[in-house]
Short mmCIF file of N, CA and C in Angstrom, two decimals:
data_model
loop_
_atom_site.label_atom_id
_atom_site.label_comp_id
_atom_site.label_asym_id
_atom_site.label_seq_id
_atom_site.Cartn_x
_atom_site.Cartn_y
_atom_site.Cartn_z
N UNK A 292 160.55 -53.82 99.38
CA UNK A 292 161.68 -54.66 99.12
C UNK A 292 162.80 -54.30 100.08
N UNK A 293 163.51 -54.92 100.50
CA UNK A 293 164.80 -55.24 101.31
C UNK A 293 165.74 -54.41 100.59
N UNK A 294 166.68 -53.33 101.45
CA UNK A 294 167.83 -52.90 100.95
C UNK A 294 169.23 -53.55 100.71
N UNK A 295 169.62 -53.80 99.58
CA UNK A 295 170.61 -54.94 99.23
C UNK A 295 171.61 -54.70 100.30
N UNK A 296 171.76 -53.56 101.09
CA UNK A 296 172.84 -53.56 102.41
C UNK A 296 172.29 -53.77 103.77
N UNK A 297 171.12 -54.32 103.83
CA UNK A 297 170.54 -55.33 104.70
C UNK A 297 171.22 -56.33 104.77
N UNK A 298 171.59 -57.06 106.11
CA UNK A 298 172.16 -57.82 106.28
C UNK A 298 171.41 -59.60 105.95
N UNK A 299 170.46 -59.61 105.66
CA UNK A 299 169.57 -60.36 105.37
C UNK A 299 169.59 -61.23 103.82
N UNK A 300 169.39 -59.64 103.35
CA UNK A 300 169.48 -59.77 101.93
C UNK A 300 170.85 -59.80 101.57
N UNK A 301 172.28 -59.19 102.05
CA UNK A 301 173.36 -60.02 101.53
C UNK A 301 173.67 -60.87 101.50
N UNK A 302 172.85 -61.60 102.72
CA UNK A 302 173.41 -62.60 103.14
C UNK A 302 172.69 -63.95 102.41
N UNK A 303 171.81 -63.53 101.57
CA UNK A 303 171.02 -64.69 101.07
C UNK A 303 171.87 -64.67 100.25
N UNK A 304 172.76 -63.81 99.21
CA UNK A 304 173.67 -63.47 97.81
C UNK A 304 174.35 -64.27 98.33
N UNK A 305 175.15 -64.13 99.73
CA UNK A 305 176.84 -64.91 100.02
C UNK A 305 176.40 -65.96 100.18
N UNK A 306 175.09 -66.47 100.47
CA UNK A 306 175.00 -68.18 100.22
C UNK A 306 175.13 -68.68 98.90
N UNK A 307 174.50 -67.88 98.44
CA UNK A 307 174.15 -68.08 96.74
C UNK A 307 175.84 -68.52 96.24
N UNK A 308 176.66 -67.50 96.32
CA UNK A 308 177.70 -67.79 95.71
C UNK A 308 178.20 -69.04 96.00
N UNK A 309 177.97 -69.19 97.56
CA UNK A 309 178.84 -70.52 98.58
C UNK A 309 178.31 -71.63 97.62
N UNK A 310 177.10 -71.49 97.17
CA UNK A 310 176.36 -72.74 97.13
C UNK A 310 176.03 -72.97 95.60
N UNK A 311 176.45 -71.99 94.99
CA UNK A 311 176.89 -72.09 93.29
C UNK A 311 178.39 -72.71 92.95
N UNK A 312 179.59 -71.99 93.56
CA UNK A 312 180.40 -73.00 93.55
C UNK A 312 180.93 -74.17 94.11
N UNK A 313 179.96 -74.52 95.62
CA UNK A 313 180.13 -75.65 96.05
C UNK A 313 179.51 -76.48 94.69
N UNK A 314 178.26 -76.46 94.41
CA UNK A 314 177.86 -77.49 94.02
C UNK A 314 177.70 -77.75 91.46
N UNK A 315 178.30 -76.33 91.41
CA UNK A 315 178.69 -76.18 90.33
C UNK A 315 179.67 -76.17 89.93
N UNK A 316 180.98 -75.79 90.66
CA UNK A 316 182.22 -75.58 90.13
C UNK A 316 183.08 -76.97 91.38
N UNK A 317 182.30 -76.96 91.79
CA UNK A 317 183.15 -78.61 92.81
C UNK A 317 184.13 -77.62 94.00
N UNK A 318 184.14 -76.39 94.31
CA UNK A 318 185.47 -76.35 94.93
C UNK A 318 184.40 -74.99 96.59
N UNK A 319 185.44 -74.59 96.96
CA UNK A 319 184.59 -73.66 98.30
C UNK A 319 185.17 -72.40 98.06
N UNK A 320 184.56 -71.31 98.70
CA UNK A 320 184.90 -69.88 98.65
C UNK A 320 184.63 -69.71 100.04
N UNK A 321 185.43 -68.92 100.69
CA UNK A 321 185.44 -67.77 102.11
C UNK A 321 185.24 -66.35 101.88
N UNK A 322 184.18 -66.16 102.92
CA UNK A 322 184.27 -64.40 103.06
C UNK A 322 185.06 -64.11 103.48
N UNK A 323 185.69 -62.98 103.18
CA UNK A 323 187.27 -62.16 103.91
C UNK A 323 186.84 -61.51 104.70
N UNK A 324 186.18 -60.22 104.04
CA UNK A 324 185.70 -59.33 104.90
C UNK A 324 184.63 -58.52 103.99
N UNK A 325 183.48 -57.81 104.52
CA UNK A 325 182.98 -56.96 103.85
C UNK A 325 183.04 -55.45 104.35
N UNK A 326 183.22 -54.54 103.21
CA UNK A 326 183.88 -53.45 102.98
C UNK A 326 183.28 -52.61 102.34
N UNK A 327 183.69 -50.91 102.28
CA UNK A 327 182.50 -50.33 101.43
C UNK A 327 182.94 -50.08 100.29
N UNK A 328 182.67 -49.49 99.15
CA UNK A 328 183.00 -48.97 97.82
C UNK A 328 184.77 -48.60 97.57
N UNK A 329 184.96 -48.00 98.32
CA UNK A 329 186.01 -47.03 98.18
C UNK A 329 187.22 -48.04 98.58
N UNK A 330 187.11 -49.34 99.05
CA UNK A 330 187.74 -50.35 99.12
C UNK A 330 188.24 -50.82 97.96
N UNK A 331 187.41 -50.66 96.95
CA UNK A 331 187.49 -51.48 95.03
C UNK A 331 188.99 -51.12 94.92
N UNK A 332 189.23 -50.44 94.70
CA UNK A 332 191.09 -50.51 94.19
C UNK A 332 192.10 -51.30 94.70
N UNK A 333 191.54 -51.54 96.25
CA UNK A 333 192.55 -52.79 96.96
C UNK A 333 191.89 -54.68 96.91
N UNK A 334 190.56 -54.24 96.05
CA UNK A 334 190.19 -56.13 96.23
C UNK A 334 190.18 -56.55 95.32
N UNK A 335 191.14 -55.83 94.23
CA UNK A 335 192.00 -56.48 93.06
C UNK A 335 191.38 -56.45 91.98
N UNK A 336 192.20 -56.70 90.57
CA UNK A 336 191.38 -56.16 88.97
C UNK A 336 189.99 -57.07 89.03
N UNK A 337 189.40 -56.37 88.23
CA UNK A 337 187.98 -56.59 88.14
C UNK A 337 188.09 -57.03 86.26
N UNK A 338 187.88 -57.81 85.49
CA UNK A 338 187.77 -57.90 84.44
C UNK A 338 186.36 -57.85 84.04
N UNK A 339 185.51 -59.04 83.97
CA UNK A 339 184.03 -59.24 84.55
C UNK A 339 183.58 -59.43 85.23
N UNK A 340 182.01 -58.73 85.21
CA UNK A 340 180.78 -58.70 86.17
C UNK A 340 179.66 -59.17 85.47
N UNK A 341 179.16 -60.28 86.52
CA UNK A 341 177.70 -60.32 86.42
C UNK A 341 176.61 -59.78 86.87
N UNK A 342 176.09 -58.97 86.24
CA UNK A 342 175.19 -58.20 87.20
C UNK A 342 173.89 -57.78 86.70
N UNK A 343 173.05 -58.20 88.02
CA UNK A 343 171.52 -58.06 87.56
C UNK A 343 170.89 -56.86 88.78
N UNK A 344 169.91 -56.21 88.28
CA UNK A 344 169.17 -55.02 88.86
C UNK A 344 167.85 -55.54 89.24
N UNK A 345 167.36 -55.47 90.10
CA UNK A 345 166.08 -55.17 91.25
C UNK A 345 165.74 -53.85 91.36
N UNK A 346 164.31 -54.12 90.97
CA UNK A 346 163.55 -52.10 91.16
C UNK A 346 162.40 -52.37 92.36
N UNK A 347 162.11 -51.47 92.94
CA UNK A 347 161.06 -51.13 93.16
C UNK A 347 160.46 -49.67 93.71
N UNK A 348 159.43 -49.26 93.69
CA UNK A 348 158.91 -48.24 93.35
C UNK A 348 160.28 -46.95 94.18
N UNK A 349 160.89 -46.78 94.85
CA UNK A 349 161.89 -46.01 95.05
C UNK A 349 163.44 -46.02 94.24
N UNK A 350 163.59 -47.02 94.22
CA UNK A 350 165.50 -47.29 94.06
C UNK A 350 165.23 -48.57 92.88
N UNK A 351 166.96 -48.57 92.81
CA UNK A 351 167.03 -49.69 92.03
C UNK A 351 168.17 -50.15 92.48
N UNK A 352 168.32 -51.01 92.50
CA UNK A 352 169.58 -52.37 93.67
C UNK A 352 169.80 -53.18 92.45
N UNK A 353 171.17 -53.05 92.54
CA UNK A 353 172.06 -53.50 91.50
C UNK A 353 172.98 -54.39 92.61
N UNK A 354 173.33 -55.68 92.07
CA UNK A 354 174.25 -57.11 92.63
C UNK A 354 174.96 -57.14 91.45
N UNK A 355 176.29 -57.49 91.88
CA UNK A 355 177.18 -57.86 90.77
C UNK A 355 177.92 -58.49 91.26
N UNK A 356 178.28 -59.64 90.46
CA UNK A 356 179.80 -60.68 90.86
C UNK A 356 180.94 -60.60 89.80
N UNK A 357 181.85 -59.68 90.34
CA UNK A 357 182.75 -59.12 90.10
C UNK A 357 184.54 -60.17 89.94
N UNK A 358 184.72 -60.39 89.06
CA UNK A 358 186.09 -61.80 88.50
C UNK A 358 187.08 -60.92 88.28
N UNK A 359 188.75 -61.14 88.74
CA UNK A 359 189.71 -60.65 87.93
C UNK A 359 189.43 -61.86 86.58
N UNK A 360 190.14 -61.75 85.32
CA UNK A 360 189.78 -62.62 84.45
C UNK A 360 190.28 -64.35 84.76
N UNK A 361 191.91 -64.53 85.45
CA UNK A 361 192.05 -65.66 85.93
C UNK A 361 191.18 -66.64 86.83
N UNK A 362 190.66 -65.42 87.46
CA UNK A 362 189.75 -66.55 88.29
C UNK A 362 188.22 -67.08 87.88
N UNK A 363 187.68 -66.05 86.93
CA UNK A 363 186.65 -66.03 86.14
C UNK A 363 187.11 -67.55 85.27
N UNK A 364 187.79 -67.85 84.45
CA UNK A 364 188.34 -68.67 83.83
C UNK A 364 188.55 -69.81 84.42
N UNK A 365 189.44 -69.65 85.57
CA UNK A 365 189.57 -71.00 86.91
C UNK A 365 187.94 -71.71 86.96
N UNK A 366 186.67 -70.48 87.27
CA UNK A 366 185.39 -71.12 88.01
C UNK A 366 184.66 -71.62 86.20
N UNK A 367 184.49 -71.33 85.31
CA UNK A 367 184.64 -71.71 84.03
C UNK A 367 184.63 -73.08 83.62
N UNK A 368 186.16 -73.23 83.88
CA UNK A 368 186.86 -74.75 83.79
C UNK A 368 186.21 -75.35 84.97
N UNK A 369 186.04 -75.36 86.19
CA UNK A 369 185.28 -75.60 86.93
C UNK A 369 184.04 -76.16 86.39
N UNK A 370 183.49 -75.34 85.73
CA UNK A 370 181.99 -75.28 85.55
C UNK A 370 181.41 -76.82 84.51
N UNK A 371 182.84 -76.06 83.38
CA UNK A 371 182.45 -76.72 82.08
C UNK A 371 183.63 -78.34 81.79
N UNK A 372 184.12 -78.43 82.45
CA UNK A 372 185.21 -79.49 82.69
C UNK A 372 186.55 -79.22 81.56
N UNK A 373 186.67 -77.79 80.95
CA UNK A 373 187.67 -77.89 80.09
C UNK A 373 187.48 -76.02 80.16
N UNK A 374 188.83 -76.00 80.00
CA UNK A 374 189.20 -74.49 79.65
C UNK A 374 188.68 -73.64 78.40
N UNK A 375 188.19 -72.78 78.35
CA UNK A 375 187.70 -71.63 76.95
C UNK A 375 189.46 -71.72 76.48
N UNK A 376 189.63 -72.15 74.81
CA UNK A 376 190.73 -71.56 74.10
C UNK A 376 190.48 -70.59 74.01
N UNK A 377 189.79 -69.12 73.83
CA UNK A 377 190.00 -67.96 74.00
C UNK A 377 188.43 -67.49 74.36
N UNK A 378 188.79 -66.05 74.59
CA UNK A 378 188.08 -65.40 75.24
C UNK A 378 187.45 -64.67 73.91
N UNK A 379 185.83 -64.95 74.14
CA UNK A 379 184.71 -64.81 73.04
C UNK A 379 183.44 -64.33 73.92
N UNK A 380 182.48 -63.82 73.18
CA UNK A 380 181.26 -63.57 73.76
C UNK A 380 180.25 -64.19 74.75
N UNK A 381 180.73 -65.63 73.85
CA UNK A 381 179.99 -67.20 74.67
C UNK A 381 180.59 -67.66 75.61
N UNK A 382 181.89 -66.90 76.00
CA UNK A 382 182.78 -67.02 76.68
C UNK A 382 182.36 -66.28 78.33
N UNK A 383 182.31 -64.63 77.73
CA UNK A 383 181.90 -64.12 78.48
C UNK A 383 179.92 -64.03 78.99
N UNK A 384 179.46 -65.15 78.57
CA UNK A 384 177.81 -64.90 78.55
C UNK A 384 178.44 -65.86 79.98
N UNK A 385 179.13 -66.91 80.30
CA UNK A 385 179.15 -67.36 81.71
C UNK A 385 178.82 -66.46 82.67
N UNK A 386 179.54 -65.13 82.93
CA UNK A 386 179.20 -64.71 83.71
C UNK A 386 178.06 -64.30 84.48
N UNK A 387 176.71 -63.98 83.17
CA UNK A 387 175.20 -63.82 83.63
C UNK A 387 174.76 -65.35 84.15
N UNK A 388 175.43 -66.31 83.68
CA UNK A 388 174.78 -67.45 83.63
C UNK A 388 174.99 -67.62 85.45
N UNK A 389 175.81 -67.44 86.02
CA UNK A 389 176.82 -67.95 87.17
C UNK A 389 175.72 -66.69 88.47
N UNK A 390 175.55 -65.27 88.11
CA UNK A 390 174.95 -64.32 88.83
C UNK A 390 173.51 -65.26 88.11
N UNK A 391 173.09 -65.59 87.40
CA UNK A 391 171.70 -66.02 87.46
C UNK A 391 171.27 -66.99 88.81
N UNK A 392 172.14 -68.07 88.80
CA UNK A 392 172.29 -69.13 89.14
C UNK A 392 171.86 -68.36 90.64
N UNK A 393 173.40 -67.52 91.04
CA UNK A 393 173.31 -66.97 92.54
C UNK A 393 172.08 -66.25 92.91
N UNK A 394 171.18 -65.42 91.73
CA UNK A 394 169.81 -64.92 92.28
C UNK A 394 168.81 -65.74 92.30
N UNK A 395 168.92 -67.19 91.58
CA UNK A 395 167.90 -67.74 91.70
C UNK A 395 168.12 -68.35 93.21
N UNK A 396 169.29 -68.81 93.84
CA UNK A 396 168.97 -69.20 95.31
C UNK A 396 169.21 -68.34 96.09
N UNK A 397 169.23 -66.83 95.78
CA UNK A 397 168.72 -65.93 96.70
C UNK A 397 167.36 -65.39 96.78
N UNK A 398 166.73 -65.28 95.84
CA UNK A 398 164.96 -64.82 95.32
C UNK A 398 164.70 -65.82 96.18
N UNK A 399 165.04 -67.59 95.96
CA UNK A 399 164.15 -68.33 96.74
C UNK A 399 164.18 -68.42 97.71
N UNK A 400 165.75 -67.96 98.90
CA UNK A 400 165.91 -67.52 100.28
C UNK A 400 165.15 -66.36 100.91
N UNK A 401 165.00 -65.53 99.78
CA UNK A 401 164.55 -64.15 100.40
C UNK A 401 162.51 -64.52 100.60
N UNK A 402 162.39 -65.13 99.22
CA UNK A 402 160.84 -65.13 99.50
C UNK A 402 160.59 -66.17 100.21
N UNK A 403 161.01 -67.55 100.72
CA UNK A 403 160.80 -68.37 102.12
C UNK A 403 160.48 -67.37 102.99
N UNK A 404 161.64 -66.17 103.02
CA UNK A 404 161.22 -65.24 104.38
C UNK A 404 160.12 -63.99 104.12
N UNK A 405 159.66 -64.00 102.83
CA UNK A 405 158.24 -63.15 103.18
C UNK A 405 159.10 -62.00 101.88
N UNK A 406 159.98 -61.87 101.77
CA UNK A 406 160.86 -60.70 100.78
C UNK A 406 160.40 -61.00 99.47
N UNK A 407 159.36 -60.91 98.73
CA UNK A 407 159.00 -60.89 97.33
C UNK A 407 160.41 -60.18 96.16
N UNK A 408 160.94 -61.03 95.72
CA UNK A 408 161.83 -60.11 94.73
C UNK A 408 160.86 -61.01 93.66
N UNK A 409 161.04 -59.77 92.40
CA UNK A 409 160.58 -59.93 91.20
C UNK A 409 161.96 -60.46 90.12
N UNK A 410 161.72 -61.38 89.24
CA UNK A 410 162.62 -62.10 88.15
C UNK A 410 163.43 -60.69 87.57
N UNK A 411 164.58 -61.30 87.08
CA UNK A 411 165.15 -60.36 86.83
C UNK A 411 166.10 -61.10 86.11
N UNK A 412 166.82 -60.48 84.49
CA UNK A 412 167.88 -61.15 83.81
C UNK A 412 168.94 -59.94 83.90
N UNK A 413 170.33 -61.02 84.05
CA UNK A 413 171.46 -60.36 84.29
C UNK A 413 172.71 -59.72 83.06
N UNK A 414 173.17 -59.29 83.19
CA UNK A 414 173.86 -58.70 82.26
C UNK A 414 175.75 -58.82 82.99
N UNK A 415 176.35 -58.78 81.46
CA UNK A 415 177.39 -58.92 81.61
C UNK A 415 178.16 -57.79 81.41
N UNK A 416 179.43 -56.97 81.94
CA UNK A 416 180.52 -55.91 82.04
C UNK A 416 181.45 -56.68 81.71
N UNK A 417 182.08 -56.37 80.55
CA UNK A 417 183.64 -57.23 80.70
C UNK A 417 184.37 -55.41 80.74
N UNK A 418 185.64 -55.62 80.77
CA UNK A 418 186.80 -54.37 80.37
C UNK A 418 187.87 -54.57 81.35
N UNK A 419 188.82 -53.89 81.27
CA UNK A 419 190.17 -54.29 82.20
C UNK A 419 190.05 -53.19 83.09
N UNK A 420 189.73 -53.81 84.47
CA UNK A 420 189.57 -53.21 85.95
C UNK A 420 188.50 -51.72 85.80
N UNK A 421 187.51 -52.02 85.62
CA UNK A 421 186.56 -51.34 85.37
C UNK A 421 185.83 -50.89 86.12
N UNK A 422 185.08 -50.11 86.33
CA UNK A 422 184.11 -49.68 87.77
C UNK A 422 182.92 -50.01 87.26
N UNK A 423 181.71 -50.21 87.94
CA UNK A 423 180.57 -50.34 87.52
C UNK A 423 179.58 -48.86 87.91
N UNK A 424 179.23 -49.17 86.45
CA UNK A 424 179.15 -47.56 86.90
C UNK A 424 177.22 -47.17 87.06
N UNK A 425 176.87 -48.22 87.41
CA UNK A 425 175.14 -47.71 87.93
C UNK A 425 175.38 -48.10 89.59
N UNK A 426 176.69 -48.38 89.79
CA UNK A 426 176.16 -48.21 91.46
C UNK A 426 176.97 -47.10 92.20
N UNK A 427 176.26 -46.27 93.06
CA UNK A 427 176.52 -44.97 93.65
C UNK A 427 177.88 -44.98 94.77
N UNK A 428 178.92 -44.57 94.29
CA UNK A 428 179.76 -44.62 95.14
C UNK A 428 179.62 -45.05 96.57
N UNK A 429 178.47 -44.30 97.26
CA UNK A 429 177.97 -44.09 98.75
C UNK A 429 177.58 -44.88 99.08
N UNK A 430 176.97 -45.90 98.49
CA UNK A 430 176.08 -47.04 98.56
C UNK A 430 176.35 -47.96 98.87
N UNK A 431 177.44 -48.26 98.07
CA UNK A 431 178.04 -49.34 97.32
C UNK A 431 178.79 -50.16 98.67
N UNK A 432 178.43 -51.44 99.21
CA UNK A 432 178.90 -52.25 99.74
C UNK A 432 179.24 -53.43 98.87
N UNK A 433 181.01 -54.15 99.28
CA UNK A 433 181.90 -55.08 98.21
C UNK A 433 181.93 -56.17 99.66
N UNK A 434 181.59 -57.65 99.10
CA UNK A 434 181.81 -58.50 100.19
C UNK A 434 183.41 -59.62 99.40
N UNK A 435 183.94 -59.49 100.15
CA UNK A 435 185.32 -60.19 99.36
C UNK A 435 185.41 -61.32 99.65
N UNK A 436 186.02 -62.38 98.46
CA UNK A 436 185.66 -63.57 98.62
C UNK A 436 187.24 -64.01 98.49
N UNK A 437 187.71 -65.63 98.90
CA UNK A 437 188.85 -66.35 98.33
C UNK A 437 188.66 -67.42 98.16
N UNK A 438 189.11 -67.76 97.44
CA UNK A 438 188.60 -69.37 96.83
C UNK A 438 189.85 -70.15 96.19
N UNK A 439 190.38 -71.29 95.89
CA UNK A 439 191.19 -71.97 95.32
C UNK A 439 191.78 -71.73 93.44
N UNK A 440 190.40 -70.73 93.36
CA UNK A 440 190.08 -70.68 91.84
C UNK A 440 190.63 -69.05 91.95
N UNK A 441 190.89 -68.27 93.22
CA UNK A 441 191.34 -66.76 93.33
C UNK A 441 190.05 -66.20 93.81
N UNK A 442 190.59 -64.67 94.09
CA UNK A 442 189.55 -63.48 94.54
C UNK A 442 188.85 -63.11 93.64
N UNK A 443 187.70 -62.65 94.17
CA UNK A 443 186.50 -62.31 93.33
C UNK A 443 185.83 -61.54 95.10
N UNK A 444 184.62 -60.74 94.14
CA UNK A 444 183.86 -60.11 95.27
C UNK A 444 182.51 -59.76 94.50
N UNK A 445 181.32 -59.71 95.63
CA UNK A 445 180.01 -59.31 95.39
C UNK A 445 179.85 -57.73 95.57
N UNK A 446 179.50 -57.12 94.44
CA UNK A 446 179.33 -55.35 95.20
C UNK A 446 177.26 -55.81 95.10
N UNK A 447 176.98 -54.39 96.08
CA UNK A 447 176.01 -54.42 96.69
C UNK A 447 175.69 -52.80 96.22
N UNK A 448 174.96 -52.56 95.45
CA UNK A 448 174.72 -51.09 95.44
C UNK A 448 173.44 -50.53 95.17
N UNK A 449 172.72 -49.04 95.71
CA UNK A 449 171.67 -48.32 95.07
C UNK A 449 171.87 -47.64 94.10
N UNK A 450 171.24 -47.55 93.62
CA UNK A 450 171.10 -46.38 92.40
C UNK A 450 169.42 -45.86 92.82
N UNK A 451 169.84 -44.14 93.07
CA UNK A 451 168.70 -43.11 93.59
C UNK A 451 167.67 -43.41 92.15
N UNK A 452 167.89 -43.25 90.69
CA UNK A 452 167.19 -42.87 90.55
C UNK A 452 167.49 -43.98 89.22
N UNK A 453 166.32 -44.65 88.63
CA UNK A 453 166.14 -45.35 87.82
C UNK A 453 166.82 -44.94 86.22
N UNK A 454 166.21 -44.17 85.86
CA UNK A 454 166.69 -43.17 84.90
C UNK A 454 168.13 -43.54 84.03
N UNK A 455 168.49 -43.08 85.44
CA UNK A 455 170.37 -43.12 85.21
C UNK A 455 170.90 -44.47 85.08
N UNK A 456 170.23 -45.79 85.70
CA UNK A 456 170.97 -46.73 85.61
C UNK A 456 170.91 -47.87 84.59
N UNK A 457 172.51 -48.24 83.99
CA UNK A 457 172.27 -48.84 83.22
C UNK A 457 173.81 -50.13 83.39
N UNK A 458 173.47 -51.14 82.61
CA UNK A 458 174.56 -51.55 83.02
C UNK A 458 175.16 -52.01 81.58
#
């Protein structure tokens, strides 16, 4: 399997997103810049993450799409043509729904090119500016996004050893 800091394999994710909210939420997102871990404190609060894990027989590669809560909410209303009156579970299950969406047109980018990824269901992090904590400091590549709806970013990370990771 492809190391999620392959340029290949991010790059199938940053379509994914382009091409989840082009054609789900109606509006466009730009890459800023991509950056490593130790960047997270300057690419702004993190409320929720969607994030799903990839194993294979060495590592485990963890993707997450990472929302301050306004903009999470902005792509939402987007999504669903009306705003959440408050913030609930069913509220926050968007977020797996939205990282599903983005791995399903990256799995199908990656395996066109010969990259077998195996299915995988995503999980949700909510908390106020939170770290995610199965991906390895060292690892950890953040691609930053801007959009009309606000910043958001993709982290990119390994985790050495299966065991430990959980989300």
């Amino acid at each position: 399997m492809t190391s999620p800091l392959n340029p290949t394999y991010r790059q199938a994710f940053v379509e994914g997103v382009l091409h989840t909210l082009k054609t789900m939420c109606h509006t466009t997102a730009e890459c800023e810049r991509i950056v490593d871990r130790k960047a997270l404190e300057s690419s702004g609060e993190t409320s929720i993450a969607g994030c799903i894990q990839v194993s294979n027989k060495d590592s485990l590669q963890t993707i997450s799409i990472c929302f301050p809560e306004s903009t999470y909410l902005g792509a939402l209303e987007a999504l669903l043509g009306e705003r959440p009156e408050a913030l609930s579970a069913e509220v926050y299950d968007g977020a797996s729904e939205f990282m599903n969406i983005i791995f399903g047109h990256a799995k199908r980018v990656l395996n066109e090119k010969g990259d077998s990824i195996a299915l995988a269901l995503p999980r949700v992090v909510v908390g106020q500016d939170f770290k995610l904590p199965q991906i390895d400091d060292g690892t950890t590549t953040l691609v930053l996004f801007r959009s009309p709806l606000g910043k958001f970013h993709l982290a990119f990370g390994n985790q050495s050893s299966k065991e430990t990771a959980h989300v």
